[in-house]
XYZ file of C-alpha atoms in Angstrom:
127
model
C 4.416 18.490 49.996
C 1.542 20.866 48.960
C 3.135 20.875 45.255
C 2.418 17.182 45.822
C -0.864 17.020 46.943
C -2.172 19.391 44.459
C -0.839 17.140 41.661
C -2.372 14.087 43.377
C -5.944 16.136 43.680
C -5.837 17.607 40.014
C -4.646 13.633 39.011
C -7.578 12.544 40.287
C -9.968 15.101 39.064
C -8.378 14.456 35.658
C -9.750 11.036 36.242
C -13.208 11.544 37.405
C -13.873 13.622 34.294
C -12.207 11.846 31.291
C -14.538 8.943 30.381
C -12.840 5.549 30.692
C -12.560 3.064 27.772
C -13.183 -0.558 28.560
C -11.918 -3.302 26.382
C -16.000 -4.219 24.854
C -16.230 -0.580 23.616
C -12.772 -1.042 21.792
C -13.540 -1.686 17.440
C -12.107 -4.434 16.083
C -8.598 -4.362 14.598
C -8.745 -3.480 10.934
C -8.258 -6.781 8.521
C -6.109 -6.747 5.779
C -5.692 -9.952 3.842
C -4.352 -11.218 0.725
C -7.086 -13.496 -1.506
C -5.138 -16.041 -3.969
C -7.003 -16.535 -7.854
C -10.304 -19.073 -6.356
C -12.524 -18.953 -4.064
C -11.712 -17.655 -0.070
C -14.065 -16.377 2.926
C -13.077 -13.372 4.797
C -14.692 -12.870 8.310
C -14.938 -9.819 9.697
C -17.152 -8.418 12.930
C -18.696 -11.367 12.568
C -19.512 -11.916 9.146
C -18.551 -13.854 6.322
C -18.005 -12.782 2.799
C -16.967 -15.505 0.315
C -14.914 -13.684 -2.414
C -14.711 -15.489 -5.434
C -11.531 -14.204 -8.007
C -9.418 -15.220 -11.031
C -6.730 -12.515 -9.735
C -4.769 -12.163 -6.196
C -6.534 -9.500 -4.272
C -6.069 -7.135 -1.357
C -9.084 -7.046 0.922
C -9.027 -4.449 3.508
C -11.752 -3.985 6.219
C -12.261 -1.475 8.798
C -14.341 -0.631 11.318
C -16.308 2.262 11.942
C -18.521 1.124 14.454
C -19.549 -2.276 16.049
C -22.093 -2.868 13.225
C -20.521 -0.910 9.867
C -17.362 -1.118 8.428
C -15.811 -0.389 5.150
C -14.560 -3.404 2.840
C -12.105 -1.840 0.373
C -10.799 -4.713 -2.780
C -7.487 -4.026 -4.566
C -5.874 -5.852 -6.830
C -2.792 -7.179 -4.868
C 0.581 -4.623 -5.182
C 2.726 -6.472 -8.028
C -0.182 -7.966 -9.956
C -0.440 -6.458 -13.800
C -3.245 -3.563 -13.983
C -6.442 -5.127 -16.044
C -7.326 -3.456 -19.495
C -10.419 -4.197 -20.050
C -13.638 -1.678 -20.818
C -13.904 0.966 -17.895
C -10.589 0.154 -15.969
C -11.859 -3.776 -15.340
C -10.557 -6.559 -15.876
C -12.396 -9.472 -17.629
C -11.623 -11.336 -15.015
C -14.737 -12.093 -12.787
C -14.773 -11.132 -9.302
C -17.987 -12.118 -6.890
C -18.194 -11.221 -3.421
C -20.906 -13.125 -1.846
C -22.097 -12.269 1.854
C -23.192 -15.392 3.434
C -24.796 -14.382 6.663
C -27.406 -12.328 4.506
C -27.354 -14.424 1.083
C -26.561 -10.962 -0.399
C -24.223 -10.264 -3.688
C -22.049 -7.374 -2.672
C -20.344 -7.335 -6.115
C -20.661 -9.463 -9.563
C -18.863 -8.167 -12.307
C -15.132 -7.347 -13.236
C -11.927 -6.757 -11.466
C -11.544 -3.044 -10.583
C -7.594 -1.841 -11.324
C -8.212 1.061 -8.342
C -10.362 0.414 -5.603
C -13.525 -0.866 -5.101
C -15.421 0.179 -1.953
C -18.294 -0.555 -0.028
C -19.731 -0.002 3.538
C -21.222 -2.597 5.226
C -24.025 -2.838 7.709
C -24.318 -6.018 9.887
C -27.519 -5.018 11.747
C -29.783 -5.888 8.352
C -27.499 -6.497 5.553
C -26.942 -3.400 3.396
C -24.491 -2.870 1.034
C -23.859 1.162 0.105
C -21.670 1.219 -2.458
């Protein structure tokens, strides 16, 4: 019984001390879609980011915190690698961020990654 009640005690002290973690601090499950060749928007933590592409693409977005999260663009697993100058394609990819009116990217397909951190608080790109 004394084995017991220590258990219960420490149990409880255990639970005083470790912070709790309610459901509103929890980040967003990460987002990982597949774009079609055309045009497709892509919300994430509340924004909207029209992606504009002649290729199927991988669009992957995480969270780091409630306002920032990293948008990573592949070209989708399968699809031939582009050869054009500097390992991109000359097909035209635009991502355009609607809730700022913002370009994220204009240029060429990437054949590795392309990746960018977003801020939702004012609209910055870091790429």
């Amino acid at each position: 019984m004394k084995l017991l009640r220590t258990v219960l005690a420490a149990l409880a002290l255990i639970a005083l001390l470790v912070p709790t973690v309610g459901l509103g601090d929890q980040l967003p499950v990460p987002l990982e879609k597949k774009l079609t060749a055309g045009t497709t928007n892509v919300t994430y933590l509340g924004q909207t980011l029209r992606f504009t592409t002649s290729v199927p693409l991988l669009v992957k977005c995480d969270a780091e915190t409630s306002t920032r999260f990293k948008m990573t663009v592949t070209l989708y697993p399968g699809t031939p690698l582009p050869n054009g100058p500097n390992t991109y394609a000359a097909e035209n990819l635009y991502i355009y961020w609607s809730n700022f009116g913002t370009d994220v990217y204009n240029g060429g397909v990437p054949s590795g990654e392309l990746t960018t951190w977003l801020n939702t608080e004012g609209g910055f790109v870091d790429r």
